[in-house]
mmCIF file of C-alpha atoms and ligand atoms in Angstrom:
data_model
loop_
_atom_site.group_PDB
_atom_site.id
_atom_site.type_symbol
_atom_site.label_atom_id
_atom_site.label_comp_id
_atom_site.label_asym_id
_atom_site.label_seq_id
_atom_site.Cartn_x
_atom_site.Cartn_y
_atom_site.Cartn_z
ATOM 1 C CA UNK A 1 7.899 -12.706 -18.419
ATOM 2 C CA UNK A 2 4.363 -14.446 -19.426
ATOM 3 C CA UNK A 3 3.582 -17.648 -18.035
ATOM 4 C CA UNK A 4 0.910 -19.977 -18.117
ATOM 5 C CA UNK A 5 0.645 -20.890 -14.573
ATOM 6 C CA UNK A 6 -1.756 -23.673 -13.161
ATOM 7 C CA UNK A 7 -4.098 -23.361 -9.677
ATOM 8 C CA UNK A 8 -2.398 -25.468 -7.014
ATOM 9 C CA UNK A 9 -5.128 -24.667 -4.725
ATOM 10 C CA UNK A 10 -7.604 -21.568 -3.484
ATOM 11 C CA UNK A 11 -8.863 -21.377 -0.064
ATOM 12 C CA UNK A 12 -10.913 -18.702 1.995
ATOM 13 C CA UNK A 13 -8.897 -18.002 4.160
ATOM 14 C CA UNK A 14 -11.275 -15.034 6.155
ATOM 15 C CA UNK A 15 -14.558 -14.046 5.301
ATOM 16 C CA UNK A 16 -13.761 -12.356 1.553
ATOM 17 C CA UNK A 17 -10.274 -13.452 1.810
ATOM 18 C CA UNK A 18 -8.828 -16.063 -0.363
ATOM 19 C CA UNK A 19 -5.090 -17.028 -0.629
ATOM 20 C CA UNK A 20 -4.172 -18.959 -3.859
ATOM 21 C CA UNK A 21 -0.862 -20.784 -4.620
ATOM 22 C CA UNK A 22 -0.369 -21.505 -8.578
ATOM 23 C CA UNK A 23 2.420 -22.682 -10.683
ATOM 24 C CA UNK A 24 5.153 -20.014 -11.346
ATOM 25 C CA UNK A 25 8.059 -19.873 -13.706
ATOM 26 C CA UNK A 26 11.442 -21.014 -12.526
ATOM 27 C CA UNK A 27 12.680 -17.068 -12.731
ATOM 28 C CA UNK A 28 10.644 -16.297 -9.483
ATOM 29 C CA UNK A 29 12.398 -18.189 -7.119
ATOM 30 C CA UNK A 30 14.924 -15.303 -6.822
ATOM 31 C CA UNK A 31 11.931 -12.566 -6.995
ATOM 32 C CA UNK A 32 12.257 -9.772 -4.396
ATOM 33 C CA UNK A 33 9.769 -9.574 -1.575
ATOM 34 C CA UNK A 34 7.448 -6.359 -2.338
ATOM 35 C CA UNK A 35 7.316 -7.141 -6.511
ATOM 36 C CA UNK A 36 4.284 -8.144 -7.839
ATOM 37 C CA UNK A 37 2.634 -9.911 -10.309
ATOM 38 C CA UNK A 38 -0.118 -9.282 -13.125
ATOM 39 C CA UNK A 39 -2.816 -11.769 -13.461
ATOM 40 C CA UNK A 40 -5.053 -12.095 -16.668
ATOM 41 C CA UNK A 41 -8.369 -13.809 -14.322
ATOM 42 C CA UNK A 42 -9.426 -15.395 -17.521
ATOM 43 C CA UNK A 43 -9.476 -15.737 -21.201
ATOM 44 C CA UNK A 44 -12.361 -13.389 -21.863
ATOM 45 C CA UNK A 45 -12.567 -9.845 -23.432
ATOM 46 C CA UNK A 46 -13.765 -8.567 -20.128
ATOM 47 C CA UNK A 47 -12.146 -8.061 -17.762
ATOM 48 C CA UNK A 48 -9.822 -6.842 -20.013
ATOM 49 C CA UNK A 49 -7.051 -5.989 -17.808
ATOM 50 C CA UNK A 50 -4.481 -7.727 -15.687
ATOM 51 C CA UNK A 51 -4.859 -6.950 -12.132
ATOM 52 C CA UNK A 52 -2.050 -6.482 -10.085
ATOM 53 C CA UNK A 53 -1.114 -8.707 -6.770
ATOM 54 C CA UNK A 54 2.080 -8.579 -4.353
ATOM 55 C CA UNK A 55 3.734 -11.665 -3.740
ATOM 56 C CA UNK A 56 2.375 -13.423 -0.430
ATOM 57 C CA UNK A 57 5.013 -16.478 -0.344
ATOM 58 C CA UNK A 58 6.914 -18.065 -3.149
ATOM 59 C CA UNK A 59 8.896 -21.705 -2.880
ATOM 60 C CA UNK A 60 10.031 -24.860 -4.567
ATOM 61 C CA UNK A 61 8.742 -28.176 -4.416
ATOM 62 C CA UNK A 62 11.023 -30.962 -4.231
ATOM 63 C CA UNK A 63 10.428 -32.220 -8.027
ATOM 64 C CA UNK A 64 8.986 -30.804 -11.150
ATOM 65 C CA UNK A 65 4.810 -30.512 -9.935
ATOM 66 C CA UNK A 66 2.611 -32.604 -11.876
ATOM 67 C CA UNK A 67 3.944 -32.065 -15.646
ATOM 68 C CA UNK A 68 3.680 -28.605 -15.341
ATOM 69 C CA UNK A 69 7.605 -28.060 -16.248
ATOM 70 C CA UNK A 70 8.417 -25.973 -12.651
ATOM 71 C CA UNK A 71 9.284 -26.815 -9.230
ATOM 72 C CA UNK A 72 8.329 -22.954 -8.588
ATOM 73 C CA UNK A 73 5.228 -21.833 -6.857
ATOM 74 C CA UNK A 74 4.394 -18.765 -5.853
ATOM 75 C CA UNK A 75 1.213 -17.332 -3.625
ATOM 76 C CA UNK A 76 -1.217 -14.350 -3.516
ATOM 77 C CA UNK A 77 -3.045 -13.419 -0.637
ATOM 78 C CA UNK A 78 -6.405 -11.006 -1.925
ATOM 79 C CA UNK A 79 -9.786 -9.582 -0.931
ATOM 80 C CA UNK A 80 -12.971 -9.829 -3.352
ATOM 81 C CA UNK A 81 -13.585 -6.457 -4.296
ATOM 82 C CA UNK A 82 -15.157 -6.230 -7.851
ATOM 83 C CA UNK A 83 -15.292 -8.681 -11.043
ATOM 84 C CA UNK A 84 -11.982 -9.727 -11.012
ATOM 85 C CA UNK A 85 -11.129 -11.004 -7.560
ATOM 86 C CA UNK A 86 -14.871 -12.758 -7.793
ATOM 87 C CA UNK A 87 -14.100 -14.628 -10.947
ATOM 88 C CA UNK A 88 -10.478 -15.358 -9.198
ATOM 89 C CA UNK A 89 -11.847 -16.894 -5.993
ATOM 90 C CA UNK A 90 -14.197 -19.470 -8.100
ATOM 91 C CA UNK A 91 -11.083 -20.512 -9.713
ATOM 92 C CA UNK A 92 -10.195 -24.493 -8.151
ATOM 93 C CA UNK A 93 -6.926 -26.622 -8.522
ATOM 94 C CA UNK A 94 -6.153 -27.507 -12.666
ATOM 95 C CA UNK A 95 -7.751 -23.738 -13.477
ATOM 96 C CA UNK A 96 -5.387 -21.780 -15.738
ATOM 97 C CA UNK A 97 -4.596 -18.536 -15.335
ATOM 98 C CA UNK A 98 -2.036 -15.870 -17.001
ATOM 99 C CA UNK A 99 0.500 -14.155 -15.177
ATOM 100 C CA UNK A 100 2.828 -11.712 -15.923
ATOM 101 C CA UNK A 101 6.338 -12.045 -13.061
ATOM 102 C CA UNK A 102 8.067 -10.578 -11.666
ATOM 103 C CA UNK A 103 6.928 -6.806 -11.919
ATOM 104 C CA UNK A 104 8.503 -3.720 -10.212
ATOM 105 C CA UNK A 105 10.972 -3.185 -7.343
ATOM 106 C CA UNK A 106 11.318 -5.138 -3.934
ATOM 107 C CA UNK A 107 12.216 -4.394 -0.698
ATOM 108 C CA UNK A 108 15.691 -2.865 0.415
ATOM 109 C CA UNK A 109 16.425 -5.662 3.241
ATOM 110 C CA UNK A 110 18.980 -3.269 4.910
ATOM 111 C CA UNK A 111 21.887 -4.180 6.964
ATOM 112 C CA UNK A 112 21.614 -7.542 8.485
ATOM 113 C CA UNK A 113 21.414 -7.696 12.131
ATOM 114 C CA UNK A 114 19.029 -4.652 12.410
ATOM 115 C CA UNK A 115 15.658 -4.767 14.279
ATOM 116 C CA UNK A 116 13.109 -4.860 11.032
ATOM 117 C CA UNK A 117 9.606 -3.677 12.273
ATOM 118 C CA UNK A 118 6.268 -4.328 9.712
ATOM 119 C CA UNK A 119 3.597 -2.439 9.483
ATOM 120 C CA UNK A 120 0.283 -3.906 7.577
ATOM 121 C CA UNK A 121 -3.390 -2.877 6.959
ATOM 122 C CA UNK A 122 -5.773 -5.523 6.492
ATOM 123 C CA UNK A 123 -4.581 -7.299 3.179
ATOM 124 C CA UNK A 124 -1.344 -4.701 2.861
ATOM 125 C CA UNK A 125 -0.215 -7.626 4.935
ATOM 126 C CA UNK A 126 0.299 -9.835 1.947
ATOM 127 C CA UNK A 127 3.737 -8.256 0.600
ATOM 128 C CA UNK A 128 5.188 -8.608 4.430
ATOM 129 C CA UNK A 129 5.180 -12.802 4.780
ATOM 130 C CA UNK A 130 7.255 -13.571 1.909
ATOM 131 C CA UNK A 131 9.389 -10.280 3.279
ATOM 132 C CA UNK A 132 9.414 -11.879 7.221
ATOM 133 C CA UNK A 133 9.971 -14.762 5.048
ATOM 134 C CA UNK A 134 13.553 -13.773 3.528
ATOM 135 C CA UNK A 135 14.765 -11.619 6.473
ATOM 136 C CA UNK A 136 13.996 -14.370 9.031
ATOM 137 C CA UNK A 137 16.571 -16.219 6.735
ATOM 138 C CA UNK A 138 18.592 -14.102 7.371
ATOM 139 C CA UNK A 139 18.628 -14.126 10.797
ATOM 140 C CA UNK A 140 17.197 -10.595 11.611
ATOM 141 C CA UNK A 141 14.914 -9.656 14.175
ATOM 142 C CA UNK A 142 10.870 -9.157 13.243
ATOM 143 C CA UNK A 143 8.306 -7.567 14.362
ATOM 144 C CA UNK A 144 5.446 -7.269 12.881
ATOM 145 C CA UNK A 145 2.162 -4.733 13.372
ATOM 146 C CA UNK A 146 -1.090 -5.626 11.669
ATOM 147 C CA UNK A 147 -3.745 -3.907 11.804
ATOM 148 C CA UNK A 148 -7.384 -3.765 10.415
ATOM 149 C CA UNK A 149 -11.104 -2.916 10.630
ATOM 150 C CA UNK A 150 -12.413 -6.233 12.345
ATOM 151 C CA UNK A 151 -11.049 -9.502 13.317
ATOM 152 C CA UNK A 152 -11.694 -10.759 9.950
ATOM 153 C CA UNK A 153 -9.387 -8.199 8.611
ATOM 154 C CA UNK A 154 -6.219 -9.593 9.981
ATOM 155 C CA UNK A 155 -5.213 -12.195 7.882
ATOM 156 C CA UNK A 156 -2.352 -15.313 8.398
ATOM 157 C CA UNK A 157 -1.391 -14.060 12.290
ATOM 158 C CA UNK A 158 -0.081 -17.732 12.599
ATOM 159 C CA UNK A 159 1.967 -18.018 9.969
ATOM 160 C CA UNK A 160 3.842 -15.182 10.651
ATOM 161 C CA UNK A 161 4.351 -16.163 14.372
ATOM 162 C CA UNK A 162 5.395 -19.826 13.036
ATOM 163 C CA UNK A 163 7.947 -17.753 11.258
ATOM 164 C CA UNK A 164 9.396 -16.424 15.036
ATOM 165 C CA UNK A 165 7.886 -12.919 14.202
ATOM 166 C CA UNK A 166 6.529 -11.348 17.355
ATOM 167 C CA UNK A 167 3.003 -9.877 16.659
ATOM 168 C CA UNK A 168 0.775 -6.957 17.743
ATOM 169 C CA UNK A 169 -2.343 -6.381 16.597
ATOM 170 C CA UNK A 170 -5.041 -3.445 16.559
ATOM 171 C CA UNK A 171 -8.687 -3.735 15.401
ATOM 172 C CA UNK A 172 -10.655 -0.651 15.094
ATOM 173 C CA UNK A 173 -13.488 -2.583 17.364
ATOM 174 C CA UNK A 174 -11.420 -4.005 19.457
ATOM 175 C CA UNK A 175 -12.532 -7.442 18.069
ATOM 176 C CA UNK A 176 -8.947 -8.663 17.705
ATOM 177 C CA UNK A 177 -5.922 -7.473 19.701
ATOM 178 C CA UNK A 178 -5.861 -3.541 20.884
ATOM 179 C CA UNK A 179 -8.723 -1.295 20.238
ATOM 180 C CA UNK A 180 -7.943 1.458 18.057
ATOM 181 C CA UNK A 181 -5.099 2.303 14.977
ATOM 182 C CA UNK A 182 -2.218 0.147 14.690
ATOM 183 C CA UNK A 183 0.039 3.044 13.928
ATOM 184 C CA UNK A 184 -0.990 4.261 18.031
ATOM 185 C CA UNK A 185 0.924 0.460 18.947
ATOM 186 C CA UNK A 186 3.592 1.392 16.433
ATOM 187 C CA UNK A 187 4.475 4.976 17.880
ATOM 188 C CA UNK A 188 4.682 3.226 21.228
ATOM 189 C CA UNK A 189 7.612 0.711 20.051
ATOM 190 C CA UNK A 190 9.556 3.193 17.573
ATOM 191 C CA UNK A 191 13.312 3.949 18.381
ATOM 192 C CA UNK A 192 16.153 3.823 16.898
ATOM 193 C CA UNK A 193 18.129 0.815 14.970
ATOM 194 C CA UNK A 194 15.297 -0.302 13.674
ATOM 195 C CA UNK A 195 13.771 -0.151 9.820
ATOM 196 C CA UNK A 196 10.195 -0.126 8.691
ATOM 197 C CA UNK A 197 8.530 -2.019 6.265
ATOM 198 C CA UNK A 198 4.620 -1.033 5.406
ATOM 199 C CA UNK A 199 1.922 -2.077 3.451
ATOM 200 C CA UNK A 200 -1.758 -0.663 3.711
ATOM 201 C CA UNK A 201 -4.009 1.951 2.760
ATOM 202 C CA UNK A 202 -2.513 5.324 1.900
ATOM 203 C CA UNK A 203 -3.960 6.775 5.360
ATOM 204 C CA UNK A 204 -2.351 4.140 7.118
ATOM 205 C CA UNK A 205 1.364 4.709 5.089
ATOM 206 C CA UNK A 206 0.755 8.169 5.883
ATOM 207 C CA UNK A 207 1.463 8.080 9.403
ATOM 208 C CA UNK A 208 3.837 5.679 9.100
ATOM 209 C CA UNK A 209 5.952 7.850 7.202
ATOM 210 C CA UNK A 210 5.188 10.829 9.172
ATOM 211 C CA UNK A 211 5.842 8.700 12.846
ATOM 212 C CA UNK A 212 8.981 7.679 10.377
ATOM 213 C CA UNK A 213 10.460 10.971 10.183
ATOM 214 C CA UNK A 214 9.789 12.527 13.366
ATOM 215 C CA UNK A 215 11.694 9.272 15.141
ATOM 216 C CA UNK A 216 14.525 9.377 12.152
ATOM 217 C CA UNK A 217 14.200 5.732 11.264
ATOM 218 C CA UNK A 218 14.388 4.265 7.652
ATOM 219 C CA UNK A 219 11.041 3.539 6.206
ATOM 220 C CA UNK A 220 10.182 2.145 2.687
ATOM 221 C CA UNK A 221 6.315 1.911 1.819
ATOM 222 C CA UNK A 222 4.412 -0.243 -0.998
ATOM 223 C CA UNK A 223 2.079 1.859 -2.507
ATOM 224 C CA UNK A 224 -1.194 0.500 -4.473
ATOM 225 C CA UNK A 225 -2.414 2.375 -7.704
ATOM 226 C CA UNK A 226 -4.879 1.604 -10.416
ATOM 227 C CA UNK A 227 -2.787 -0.091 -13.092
ATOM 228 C CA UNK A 228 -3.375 -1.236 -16.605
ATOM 229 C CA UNK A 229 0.099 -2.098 -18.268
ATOM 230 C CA UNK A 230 2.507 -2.702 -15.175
ATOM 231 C CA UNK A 231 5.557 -2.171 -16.664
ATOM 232 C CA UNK A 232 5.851 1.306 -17.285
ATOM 233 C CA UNK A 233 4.277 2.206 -20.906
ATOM 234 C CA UNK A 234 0.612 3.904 -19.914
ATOM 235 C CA UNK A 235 1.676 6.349 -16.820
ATOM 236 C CA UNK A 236 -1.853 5.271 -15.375
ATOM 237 C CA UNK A 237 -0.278 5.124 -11.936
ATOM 238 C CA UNK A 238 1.867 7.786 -11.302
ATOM 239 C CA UNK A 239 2.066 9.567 -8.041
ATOM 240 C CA UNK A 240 3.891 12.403 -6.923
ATOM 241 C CA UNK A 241 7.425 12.132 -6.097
ATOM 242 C CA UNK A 242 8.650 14.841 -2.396
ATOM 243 C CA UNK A 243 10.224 17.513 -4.900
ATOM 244 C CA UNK A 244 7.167 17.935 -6.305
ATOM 245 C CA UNK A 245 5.866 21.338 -7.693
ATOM 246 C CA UNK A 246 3.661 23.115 -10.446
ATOM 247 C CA UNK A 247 6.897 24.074 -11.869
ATOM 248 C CA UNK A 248 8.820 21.209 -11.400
ATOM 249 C CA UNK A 249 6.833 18.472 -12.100
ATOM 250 C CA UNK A 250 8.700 15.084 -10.295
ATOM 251 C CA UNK A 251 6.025 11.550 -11.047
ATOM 252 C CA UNK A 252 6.782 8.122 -9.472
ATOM 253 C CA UNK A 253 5.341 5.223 -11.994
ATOM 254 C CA UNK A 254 4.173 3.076 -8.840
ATOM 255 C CA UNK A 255 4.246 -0.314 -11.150
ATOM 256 C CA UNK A 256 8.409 0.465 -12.624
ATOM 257 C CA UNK A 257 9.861 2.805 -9.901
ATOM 258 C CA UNK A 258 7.789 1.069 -7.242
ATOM 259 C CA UNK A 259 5.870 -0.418 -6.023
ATOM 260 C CA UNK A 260 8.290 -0.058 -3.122
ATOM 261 C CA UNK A 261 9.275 3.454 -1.964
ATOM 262 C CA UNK A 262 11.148 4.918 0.934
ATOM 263 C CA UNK A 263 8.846 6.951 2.030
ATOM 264 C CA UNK A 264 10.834 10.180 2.483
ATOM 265 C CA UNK A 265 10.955 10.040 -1.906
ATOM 266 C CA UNK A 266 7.047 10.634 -2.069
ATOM 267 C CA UNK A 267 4.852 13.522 -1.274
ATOM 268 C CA UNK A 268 2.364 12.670 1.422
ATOM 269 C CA UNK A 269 -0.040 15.949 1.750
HETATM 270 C C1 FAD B 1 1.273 -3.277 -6.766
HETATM 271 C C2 FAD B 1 -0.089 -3.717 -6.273
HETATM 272 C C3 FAD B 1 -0.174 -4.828 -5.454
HETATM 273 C C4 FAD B 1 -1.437 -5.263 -5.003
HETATM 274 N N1 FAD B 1 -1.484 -6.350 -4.179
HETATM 275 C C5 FAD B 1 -2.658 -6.800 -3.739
HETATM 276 C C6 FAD B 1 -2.718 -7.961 -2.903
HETATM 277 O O1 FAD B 1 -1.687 -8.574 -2.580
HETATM 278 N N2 FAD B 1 -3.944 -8.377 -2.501
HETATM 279 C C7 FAD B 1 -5.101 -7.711 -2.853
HETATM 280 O O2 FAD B 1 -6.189 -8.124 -2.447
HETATM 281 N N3 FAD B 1 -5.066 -6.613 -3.637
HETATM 282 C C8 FAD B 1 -3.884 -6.144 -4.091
HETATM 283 N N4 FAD B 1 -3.859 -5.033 -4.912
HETATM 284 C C9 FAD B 1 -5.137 -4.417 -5.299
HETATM 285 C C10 FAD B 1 -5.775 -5.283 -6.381
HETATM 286 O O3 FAD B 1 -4.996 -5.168 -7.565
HETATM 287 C C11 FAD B 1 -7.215 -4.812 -6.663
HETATM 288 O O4 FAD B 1 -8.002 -5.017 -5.519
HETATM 289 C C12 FAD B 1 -7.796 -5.596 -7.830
HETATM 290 O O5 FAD B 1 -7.163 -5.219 -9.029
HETATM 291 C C13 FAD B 1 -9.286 -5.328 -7.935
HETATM 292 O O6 FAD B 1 -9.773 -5.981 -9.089
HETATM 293 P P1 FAD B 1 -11.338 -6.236 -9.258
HETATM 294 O O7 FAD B 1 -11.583 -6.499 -10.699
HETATM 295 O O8 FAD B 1 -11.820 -7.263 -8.300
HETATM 296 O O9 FAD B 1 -11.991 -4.879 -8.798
HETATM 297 P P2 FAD B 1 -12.548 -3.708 -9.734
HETATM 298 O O10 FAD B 1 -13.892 -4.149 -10.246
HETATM 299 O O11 FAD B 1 -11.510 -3.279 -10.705
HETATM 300 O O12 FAD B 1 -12.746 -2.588 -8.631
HETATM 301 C C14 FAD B 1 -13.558 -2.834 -7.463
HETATM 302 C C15 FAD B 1 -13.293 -1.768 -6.406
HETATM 303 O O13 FAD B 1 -11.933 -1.825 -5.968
HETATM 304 C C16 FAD B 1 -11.296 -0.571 -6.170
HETATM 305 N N5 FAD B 1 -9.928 -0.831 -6.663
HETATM 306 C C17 FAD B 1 -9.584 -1.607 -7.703
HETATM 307 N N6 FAD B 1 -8.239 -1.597 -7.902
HETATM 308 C C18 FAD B 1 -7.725 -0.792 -6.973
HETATM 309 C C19 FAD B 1 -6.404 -0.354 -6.654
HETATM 310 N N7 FAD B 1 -5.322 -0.746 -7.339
HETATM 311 N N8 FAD B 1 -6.250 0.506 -5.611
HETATM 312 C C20 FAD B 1 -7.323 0.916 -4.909
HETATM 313 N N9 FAD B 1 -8.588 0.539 -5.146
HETATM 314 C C21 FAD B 1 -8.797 -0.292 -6.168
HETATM 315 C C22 FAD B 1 -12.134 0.134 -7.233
HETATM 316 O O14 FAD B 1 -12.096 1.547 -7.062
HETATM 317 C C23 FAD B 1 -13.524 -0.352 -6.933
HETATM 318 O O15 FAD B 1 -14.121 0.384 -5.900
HETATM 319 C C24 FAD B 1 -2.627 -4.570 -5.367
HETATM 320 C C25 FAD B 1 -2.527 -3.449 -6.197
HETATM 321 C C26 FAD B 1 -1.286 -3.022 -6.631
HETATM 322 C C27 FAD B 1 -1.180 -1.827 -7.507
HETATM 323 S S1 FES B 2 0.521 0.747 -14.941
HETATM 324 FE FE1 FES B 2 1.126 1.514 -16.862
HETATM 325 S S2 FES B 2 2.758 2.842 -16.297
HETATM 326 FE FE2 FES B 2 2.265 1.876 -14.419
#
């Protein structure tokens, strides 16, 4: 659905990191972790497209806020990369914006009870709070991997851990945490009765699904794509599916049959 959501508030939160909470339509309090929304950054021809954002947090207040008809919020957590996120982080409280919510498929939670492990690359973590969120609610066990370039890279550690999520971190400097890949901490915690949860760069997912495999545990990946429609009309963002061929052409629309995936239905070479 389309709604005309207000800025709550918009705060760096690392260097080129902002996380902004605005308005959201009643509808979204029983979103999925992992689905996303499409924002419209402003009113003008350019840019012309929505650009697409997974669903850091999302919550009630405890009456309607400020005349805006909702006690919904909801929260994205994103890194300035071109014209859109710049226009976006100049945007204060009382800014309007246009969303589109809620877009594509969640997270499978899994049987309750089970370890849940989650793996995130620099703003990949964004999708995994509202996620640690839900299954800390539910009274599973979390841990949770994050990984990134630099310290600056690993975003809302404290949150997470005021959660009860126990953390490990990897920098590739060594600024933050353990020097070197996350996925090296991962493979050094993997066994079995556990489920993995990933967000991150497709070199990052990768392994994950590969470590995945070789230790037999469930894994389900968001995947990122260049989008224009999100809901399935312009097959801008397809990927390929594991059966794969010339012949037998098999295409995952990453905005309608994702953007969550287990990662043994995608082709990774
Ligand atoms: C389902 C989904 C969820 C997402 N969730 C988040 C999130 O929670 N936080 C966040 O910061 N970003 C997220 N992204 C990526 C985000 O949509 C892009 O960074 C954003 O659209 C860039 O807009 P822009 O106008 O600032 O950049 P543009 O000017 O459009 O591009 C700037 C640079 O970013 C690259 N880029 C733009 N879009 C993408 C993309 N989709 N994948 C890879 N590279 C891209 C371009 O190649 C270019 O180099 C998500 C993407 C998808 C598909
Ligand atoms: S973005 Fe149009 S089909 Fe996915």
């Amino acid at each position: 659905m389309q709604f005309k959501s207000m800025v709550i508030s918009n705060v760096e939160v690392s260097p080129g990191y902002f996380r902004m909470r605005m308005t959201a339509p009643q509808e979204l309090a029983t979103s999925a972790p992992g689905q996303f929304v499409m924002l419209k950054v402003n009113d003008a021809i350019d840019p012309l497209l929505r650009r697409p954002f997974g669903l850091f947090d999302v919550g009630t207040f405890s009456a309607e806020y400020a005349g805006c008809g909702t006690q919904c919020y909801c929260e994205v957590l994103y890194k300035v990369v071109g014209k859109g996120t710049r226009i976006l982080s100049a945007l204060h409280h009382g800014d309007l914006v246009d969303l589109l919510v809620p877009l594509g498929k969640g997270f499978d939670f899994g049987p309750a009870g089970e370890e849940k492990v989650l793996v995130g690359g620099g703003v990949g973590l964004a999708p995994l709070y509202y996620l640690a969120k839900e299954l800390i609610a539910r009274g599973d066990k979390v841990r949770l991997f994050a990984g990134g370039r630099t310290r600056d890279d690993i975003l809302c550690i404290t949150e997470f851990e005021r959660l009860g999520v126990e953390t490990y971190v990897a920098t590739d400097d060594g600024t933050l945490g353990e020097s070197g890949f996350v996925t090296q901490v991962l493979e050094r915690h993997l066994g079995g009765g556990m489920r993995i949860f990933a967000c991150g760069p497709t070199p990052m997912l990768s392994a994950v699904a590969r470590m995945a495999q070789g230790h037999d545990v469930p894994c389900q990946v968001s995947m990122e794509a260049y989008m224009a429609c999100g809901v399935g009309a312009c097959l801008g963002c397809v990927m390929k599916g594991a059966n794969h061929t010339e012949q037998t052409p098999d295409y995952r629309c990453v905005c309608k049959d994702g953007p969550v995936f287990d990662s043994f239905d995608l082709q990774w070479s």
